[in-house]
PDB file of N, CA and C and ligand atoms in Angstrom:
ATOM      1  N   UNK A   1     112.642 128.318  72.546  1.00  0.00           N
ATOM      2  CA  UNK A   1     113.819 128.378  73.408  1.00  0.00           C
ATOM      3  C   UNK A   1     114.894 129.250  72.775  1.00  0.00           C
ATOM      4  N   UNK A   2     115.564 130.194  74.033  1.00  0.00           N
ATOM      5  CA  UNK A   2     117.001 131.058  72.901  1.00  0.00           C
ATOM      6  C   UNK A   2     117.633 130.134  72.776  1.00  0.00           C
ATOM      7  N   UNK A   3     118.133 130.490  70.906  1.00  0.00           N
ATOM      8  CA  UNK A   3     118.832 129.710  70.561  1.00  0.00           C
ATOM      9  C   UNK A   3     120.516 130.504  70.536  1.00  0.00           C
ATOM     10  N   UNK A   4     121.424 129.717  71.656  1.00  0.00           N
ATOM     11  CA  UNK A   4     122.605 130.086  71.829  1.00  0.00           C
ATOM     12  C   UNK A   4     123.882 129.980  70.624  1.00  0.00           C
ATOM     13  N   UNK A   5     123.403 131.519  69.587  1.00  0.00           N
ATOM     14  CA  UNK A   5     124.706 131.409  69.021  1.00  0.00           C
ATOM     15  C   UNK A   5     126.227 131.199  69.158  1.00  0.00           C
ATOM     16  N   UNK A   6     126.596 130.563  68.267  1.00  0.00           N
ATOM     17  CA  UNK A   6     128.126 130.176  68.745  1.00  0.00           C
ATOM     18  C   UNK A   6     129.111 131.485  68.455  1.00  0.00           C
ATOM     19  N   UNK A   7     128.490 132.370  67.669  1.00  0.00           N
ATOM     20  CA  UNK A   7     129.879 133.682  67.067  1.00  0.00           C
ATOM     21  C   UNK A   7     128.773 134.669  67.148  1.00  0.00           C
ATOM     22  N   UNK A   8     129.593 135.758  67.455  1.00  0.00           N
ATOM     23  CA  UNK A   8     129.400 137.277  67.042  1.00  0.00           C
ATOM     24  C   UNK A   8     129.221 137.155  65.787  1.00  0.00           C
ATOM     25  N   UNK A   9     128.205 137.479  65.136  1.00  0.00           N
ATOM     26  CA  UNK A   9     127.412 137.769  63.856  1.00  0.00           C
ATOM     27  C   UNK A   9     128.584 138.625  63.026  1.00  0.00           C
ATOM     28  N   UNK A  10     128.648 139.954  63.750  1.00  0.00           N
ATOM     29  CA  UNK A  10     129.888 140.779  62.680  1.00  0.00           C
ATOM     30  C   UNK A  10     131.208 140.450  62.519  1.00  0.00           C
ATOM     31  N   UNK A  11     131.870 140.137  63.535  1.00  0.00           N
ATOM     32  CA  UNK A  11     133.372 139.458  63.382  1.00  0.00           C
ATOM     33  C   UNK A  11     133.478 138.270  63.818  1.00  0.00           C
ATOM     34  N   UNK A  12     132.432 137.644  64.062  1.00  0.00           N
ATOM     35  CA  UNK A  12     132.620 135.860  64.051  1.00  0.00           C
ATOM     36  C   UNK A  12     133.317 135.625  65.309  1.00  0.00           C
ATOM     37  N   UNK A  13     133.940 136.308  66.236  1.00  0.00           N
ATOM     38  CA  UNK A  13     134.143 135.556  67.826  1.00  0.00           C
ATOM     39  C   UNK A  13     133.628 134.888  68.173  1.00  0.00           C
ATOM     40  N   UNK A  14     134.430 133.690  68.894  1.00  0.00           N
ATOM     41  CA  UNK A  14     133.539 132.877  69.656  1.00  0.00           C
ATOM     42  C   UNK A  14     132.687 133.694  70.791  1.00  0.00           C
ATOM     43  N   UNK A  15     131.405 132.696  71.197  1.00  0.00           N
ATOM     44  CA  UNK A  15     130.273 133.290  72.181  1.00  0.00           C
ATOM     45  C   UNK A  15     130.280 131.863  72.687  1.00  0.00           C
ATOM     46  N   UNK A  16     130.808 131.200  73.614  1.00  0.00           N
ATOM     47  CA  UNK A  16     130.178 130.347  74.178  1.00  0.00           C
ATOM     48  C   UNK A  16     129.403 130.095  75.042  1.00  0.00           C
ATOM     49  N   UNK A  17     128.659 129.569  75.034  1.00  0.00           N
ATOM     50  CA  UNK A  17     127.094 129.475  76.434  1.00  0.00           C
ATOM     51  C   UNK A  17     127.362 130.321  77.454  1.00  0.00           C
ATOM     52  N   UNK A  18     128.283 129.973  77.832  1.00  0.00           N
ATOM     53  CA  UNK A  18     129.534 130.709  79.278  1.00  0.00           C
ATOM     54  C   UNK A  18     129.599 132.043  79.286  1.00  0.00           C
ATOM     55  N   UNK A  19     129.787 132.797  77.849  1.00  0.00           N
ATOM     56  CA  UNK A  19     130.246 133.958  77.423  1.00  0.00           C
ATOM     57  C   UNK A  19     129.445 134.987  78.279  1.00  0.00           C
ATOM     58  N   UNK A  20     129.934 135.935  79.033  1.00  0.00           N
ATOM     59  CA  UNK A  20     129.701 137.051  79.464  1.00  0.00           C
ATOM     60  C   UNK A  20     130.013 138.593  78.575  1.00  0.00           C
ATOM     61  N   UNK A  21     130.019 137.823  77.198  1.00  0.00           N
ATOM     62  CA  UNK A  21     130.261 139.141  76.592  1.00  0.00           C
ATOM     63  C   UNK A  21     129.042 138.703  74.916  1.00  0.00           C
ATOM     64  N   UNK A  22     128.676 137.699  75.618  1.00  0.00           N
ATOM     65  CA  UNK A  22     127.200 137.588  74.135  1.00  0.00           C
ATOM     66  C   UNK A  22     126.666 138.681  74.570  1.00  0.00           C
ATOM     67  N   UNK A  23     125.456 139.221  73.489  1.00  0.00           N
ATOM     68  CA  UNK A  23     124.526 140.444  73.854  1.00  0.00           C
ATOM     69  C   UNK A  23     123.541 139.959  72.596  1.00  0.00           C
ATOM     70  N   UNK A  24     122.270 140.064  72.667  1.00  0.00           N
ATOM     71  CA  UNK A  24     121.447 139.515  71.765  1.00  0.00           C
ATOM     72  C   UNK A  24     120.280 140.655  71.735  1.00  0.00           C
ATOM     73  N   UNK A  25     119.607 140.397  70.636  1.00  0.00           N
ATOM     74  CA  UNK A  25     118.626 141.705  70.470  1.00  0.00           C
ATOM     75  C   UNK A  25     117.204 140.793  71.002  1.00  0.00           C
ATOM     76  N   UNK A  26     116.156 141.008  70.533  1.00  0.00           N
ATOM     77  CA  UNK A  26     114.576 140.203  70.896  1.00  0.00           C
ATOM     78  C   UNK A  26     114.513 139.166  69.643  1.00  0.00           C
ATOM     79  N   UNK A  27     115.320 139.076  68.777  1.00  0.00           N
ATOM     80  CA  UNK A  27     115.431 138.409  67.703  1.00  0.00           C
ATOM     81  C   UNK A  27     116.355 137.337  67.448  1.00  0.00           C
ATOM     82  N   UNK A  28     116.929 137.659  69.078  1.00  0.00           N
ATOM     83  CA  UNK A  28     118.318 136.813  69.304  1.00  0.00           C
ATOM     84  C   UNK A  28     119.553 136.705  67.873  1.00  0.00           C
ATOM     85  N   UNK A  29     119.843 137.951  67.740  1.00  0.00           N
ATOM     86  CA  UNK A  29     120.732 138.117  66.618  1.00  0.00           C
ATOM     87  C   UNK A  29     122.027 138.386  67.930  1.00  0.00           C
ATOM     88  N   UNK A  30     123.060 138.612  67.798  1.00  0.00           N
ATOM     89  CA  UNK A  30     124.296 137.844  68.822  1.00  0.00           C
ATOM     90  C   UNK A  30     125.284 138.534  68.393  1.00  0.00           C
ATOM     91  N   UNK A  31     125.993 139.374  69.031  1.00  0.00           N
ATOM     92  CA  UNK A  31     126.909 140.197  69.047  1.00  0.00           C
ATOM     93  C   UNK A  31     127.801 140.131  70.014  1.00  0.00           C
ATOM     94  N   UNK A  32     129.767 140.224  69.916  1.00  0.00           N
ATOM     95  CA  UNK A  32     129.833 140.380  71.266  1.00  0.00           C
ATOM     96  C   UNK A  32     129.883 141.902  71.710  1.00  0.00           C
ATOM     97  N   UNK A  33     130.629 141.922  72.965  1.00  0.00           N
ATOM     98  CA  UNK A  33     130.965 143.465  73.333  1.00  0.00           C
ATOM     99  C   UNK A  33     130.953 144.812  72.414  1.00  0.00           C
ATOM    100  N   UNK A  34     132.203 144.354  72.200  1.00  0.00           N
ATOM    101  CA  UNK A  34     133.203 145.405  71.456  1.00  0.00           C
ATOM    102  C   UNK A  34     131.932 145.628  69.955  1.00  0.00           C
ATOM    103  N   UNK A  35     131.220 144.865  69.368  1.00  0.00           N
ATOM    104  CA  UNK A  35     130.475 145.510  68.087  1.00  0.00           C
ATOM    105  C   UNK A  35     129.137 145.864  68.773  1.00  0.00           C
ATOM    106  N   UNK A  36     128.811 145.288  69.968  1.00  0.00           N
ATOM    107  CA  UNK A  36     127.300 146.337  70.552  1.00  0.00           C
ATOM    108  C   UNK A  36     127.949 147.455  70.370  1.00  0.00           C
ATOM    109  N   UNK A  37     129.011 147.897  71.307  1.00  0.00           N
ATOM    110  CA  UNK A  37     129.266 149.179  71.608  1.00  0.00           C
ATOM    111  C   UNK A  37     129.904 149.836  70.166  1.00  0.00           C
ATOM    112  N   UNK A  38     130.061 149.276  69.133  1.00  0.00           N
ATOM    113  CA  UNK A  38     130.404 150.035  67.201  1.00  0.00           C
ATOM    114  C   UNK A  38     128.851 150.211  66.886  1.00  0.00           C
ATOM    115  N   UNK A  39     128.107 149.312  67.306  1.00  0.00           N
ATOM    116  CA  UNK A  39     126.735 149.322  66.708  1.00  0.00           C
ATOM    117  C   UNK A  39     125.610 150.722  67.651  1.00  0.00           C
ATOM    118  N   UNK A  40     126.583 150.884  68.717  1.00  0.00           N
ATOM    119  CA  UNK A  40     125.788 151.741  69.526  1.00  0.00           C
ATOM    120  C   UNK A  40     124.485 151.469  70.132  1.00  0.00           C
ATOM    121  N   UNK A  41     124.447 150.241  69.914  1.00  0.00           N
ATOM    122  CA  UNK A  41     123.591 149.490  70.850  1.00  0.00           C
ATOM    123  C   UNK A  41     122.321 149.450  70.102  1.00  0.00           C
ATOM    124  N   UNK A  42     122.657 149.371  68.723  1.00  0.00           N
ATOM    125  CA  UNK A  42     121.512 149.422  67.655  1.00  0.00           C
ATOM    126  C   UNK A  42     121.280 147.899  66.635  1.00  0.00           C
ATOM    127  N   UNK A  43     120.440 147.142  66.813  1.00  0.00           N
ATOM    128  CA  UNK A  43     121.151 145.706  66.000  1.00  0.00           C
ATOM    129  C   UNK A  43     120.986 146.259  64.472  1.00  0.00           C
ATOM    130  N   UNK A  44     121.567 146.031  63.946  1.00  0.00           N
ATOM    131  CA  UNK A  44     121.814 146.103  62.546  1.00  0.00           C
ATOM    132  C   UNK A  44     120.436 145.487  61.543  1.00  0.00           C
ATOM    133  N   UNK A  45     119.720 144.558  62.065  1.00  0.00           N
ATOM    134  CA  UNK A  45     119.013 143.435  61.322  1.00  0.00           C
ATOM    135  C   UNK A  45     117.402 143.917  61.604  1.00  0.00           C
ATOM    136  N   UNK A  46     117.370 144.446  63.111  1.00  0.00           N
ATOM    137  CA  UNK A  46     116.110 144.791  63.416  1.00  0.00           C
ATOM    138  C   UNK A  46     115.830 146.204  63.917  1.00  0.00           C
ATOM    139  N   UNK A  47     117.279 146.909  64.704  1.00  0.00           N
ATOM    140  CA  UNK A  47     116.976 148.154  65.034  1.00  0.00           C
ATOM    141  C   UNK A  47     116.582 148.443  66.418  1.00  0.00           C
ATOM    142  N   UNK A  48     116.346 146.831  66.556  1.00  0.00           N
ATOM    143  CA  UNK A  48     115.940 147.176  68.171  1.00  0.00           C
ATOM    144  C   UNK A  48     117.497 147.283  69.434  1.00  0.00           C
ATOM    145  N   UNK A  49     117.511 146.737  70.374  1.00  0.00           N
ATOM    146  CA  UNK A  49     118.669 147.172  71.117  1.00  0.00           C
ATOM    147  C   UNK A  49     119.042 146.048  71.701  1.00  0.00           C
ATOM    148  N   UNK A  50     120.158 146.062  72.658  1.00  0.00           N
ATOM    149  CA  UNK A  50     120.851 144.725  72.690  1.00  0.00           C
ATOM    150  C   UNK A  50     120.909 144.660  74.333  1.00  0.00           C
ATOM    151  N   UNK A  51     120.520 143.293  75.083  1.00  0.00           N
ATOM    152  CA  UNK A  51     120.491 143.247  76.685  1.00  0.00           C
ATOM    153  C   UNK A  51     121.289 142.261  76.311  1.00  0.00           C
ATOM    154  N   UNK A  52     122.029 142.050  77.808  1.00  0.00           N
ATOM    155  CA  UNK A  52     123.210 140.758  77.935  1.00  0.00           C
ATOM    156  C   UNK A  52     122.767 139.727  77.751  1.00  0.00           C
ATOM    157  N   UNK A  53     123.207 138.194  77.012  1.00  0.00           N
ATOM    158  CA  UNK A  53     122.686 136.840  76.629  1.00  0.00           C
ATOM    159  C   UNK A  53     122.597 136.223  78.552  1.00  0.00           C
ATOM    160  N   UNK A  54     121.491 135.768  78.573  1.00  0.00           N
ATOM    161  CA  UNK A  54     122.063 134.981  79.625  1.00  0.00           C
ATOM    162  C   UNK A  54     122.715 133.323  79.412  1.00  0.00           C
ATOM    163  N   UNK A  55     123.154 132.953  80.525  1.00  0.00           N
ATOM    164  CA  UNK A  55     123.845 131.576  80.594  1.00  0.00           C
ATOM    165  C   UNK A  55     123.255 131.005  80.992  1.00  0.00           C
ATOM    166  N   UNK A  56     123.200 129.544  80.062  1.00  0.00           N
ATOM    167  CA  UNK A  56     122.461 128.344  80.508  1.00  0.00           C
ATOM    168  C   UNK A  56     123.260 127.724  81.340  1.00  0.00           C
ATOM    169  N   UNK A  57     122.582 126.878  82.351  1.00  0.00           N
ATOM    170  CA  UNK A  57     123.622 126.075  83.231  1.00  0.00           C
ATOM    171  C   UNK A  57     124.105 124.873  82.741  1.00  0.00           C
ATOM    172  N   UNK A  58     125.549 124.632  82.334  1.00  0.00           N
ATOM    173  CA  UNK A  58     126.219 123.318  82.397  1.00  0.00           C
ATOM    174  C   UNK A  58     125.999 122.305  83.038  1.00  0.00           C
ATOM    175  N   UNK A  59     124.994 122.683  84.201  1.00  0.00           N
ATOM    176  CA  UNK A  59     125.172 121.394  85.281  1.00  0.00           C
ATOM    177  C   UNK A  59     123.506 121.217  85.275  1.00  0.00           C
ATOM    178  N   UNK A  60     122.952 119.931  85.364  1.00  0.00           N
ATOM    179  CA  UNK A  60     121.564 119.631  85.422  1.00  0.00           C
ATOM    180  C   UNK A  60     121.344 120.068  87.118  1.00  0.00           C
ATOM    181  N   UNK A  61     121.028 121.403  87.316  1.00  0.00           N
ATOM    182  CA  UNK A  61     120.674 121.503  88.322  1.00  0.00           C
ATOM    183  C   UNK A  61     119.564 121.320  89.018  1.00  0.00           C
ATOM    184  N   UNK A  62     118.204 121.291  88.098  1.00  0.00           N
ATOM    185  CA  UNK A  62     117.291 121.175  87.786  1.00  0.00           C
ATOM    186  C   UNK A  62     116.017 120.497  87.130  1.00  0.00           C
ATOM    187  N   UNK A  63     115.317 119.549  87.170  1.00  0.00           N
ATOM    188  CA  UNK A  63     114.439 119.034  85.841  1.00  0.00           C
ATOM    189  C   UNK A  63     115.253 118.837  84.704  1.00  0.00           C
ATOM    190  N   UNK A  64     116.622 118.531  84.580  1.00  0.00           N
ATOM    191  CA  UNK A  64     117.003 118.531  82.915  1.00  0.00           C
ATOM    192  C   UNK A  64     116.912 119.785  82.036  1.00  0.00           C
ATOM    193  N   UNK A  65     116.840 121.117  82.723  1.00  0.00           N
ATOM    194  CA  UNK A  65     116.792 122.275  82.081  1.00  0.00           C
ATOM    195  C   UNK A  65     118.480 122.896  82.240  1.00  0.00           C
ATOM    196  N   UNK A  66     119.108 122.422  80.927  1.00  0.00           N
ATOM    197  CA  UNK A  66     120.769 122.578  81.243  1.00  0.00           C
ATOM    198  C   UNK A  66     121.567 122.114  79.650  1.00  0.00           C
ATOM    199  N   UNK A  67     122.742 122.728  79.501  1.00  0.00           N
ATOM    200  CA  UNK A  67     123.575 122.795  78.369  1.00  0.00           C
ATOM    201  C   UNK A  67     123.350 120.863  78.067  1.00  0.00           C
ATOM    202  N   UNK A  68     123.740 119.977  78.860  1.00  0.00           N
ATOM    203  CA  UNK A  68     123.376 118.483  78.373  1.00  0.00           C
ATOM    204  C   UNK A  68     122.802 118.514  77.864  1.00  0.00           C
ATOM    205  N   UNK A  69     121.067 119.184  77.867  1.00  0.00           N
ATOM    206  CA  UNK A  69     119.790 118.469  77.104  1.00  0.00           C
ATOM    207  C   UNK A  69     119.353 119.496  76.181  1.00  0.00           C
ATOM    208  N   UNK A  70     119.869 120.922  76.399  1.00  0.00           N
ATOM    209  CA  UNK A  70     119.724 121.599  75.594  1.00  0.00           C
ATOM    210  C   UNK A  70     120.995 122.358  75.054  1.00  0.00           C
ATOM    211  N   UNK A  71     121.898 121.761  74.088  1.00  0.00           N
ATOM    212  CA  UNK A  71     123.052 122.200  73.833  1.00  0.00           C
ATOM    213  C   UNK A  71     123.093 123.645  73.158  1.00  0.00           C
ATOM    214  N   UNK A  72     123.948 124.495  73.129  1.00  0.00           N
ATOM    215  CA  UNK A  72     123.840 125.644  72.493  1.00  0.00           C
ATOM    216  C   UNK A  72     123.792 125.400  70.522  1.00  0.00           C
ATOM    217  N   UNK A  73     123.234 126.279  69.918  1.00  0.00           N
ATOM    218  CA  UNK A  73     123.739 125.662  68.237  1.00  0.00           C
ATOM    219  C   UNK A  73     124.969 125.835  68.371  1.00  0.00           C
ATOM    220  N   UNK A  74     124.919 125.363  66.605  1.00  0.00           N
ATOM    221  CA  UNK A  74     126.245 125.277  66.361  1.00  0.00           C
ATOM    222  C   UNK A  74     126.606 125.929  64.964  1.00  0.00           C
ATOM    223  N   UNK A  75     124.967 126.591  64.716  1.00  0.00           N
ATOM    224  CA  UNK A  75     124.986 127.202  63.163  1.00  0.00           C
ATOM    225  C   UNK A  75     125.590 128.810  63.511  1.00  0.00           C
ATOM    226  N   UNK A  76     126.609 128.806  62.698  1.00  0.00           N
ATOM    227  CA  UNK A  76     127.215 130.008  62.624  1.00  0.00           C
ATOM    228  C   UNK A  76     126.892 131.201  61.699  1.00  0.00           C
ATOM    229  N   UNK A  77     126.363 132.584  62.294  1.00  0.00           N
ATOM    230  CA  UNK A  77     125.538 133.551  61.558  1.00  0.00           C
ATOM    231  C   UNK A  77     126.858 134.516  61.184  1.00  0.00           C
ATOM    232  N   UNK A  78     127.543 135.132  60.012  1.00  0.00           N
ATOM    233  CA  UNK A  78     128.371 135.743  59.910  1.00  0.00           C
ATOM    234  C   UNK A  78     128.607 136.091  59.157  1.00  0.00           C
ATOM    235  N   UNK A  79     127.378 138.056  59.490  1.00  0.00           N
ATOM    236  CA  UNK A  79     126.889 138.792  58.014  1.00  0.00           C
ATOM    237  C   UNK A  79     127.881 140.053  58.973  1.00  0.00           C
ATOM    238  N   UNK A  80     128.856 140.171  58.556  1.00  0.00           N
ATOM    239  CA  UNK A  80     129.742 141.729  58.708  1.00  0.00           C
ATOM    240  C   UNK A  80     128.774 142.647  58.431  1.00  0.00           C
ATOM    241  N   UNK A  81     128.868 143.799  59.006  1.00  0.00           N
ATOM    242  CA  UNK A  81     127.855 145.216  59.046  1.00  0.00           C
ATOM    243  C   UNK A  81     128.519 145.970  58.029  1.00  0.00           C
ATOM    244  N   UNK A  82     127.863 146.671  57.368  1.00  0.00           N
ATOM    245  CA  UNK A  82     128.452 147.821  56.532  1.00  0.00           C
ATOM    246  C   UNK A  82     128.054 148.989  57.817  1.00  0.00           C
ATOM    247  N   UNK A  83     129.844 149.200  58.479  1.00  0.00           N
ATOM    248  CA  UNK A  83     130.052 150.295  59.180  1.00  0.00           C
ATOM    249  C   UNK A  83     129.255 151.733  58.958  1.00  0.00           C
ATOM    250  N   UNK A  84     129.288 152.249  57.924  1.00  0.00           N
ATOM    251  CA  UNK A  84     129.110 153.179  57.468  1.00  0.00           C
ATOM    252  C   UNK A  84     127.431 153.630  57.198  1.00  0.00           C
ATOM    253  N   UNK A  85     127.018 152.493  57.011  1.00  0.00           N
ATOM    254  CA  UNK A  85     125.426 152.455  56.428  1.00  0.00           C
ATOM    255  C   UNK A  85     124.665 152.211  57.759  1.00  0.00           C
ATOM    256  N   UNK A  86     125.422 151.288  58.271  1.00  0.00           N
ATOM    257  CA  UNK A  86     124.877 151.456  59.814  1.00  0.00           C
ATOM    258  C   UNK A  86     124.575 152.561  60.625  1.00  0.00           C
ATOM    259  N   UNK A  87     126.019 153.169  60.560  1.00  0.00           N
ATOM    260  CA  UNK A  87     125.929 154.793  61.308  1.00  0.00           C
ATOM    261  C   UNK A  87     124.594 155.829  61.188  1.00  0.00           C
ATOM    262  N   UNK A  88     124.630 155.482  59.618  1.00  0.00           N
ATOM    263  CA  UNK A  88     123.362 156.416  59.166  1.00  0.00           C
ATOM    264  C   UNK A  88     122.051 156.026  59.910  1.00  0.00           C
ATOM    265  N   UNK A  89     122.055 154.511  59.372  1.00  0.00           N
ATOM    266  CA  UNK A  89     120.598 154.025  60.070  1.00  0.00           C
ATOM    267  C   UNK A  89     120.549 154.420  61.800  1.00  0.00           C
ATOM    268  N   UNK A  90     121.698 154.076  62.412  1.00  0.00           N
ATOM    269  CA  UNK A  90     121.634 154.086  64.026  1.00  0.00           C
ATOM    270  C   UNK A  90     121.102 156.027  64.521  1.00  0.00           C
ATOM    271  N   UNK A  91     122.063 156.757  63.371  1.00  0.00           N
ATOM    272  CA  UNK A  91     121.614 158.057  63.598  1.00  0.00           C
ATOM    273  C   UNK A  91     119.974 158.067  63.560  1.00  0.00           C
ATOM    274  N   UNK A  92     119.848 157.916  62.340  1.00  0.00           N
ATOM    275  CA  UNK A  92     117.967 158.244  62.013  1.00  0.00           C
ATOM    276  C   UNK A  92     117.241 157.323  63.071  1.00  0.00           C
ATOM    277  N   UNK A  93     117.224 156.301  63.481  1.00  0.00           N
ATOM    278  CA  UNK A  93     116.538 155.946  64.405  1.00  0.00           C
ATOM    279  C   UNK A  93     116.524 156.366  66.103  1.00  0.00           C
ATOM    280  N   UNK A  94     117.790 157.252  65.983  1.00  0.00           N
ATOM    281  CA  UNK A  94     118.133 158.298  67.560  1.00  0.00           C
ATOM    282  C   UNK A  94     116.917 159.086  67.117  1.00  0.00           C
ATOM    283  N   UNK A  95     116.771 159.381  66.029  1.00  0.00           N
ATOM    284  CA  UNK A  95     115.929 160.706  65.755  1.00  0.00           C
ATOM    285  C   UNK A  95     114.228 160.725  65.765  1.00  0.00           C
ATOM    286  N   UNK A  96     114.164 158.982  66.121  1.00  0.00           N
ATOM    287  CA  UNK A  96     112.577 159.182  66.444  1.00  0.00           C
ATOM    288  C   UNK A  96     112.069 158.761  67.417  1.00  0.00           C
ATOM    289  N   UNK A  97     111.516 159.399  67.951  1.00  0.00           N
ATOM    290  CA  UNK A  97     111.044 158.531  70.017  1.00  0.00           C
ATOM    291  C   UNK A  97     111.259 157.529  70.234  1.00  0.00           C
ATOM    292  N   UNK A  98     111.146 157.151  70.924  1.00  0.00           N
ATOM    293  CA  UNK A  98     111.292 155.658  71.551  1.00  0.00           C
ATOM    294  C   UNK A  98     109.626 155.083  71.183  1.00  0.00           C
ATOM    295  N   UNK A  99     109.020 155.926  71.790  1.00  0.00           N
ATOM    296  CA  UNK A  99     107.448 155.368  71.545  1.00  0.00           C
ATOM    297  C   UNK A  99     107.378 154.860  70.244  1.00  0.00           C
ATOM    298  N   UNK A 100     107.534 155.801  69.361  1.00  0.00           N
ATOM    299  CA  UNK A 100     106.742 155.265  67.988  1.00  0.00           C
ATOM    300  C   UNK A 100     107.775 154.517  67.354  1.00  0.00           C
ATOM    301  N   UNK A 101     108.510 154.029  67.986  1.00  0.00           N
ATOM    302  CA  UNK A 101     109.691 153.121  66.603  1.00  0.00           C
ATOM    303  C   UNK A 101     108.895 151.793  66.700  1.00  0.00           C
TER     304      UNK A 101
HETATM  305 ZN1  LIG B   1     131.890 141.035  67.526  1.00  0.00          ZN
HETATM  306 ZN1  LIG B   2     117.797 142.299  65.808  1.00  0.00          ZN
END
């Protein structure tokens, strides 16, 4: 199951379940807005790219598939990017197809 980080990994913002500004990679590493778009849409950890988190529903609308029974964590991930080292990496990985990465 994604596990719903509570902060933006690089500057620690809150992300709550709700949040329309989480963005997560396939590794569910958790970024908001404003550092996808510093990161250039590159995750820092894996390299792969970042689609919008979706939202779990608050309300048992369903079978018990909802924030009640499955609460978001609460473990907070908050490894700041080295700006600079990033850039490099995000460059060199523009630089090789999409196919073969
Ligand atoms: Zn952030
Ligand atoms: Zn990643």
């Amino acid at each position: 199951m994604l596990e719903l980080r509570p902060t933006c990994e690089n500057c620690n913002k809150a992300l709550p379940p709700n949040s329309d500004e989480a963005h997560i990679c396939s590794y569910e590493c958790t970024f908001c807005t404003a550092c996808v778009e510093m990161l250039e849409n590159v995750c820092p950890n894996c390299g792969g790219g970042f689609t919008p988190r979706p939202i779990r529903p608050a309300t048992n609308w369903k079978g018990d598939n909802f924030l009640g029974k499955d609460p978001a964590s609460t473990r907070v991930k908050h490894r700041p990017v080295d700006g600079e080292a990033h850039a490099r990496f995000a460059v060199d990985l523009k630089l090789i197809p999409t196919n073969a990465r």
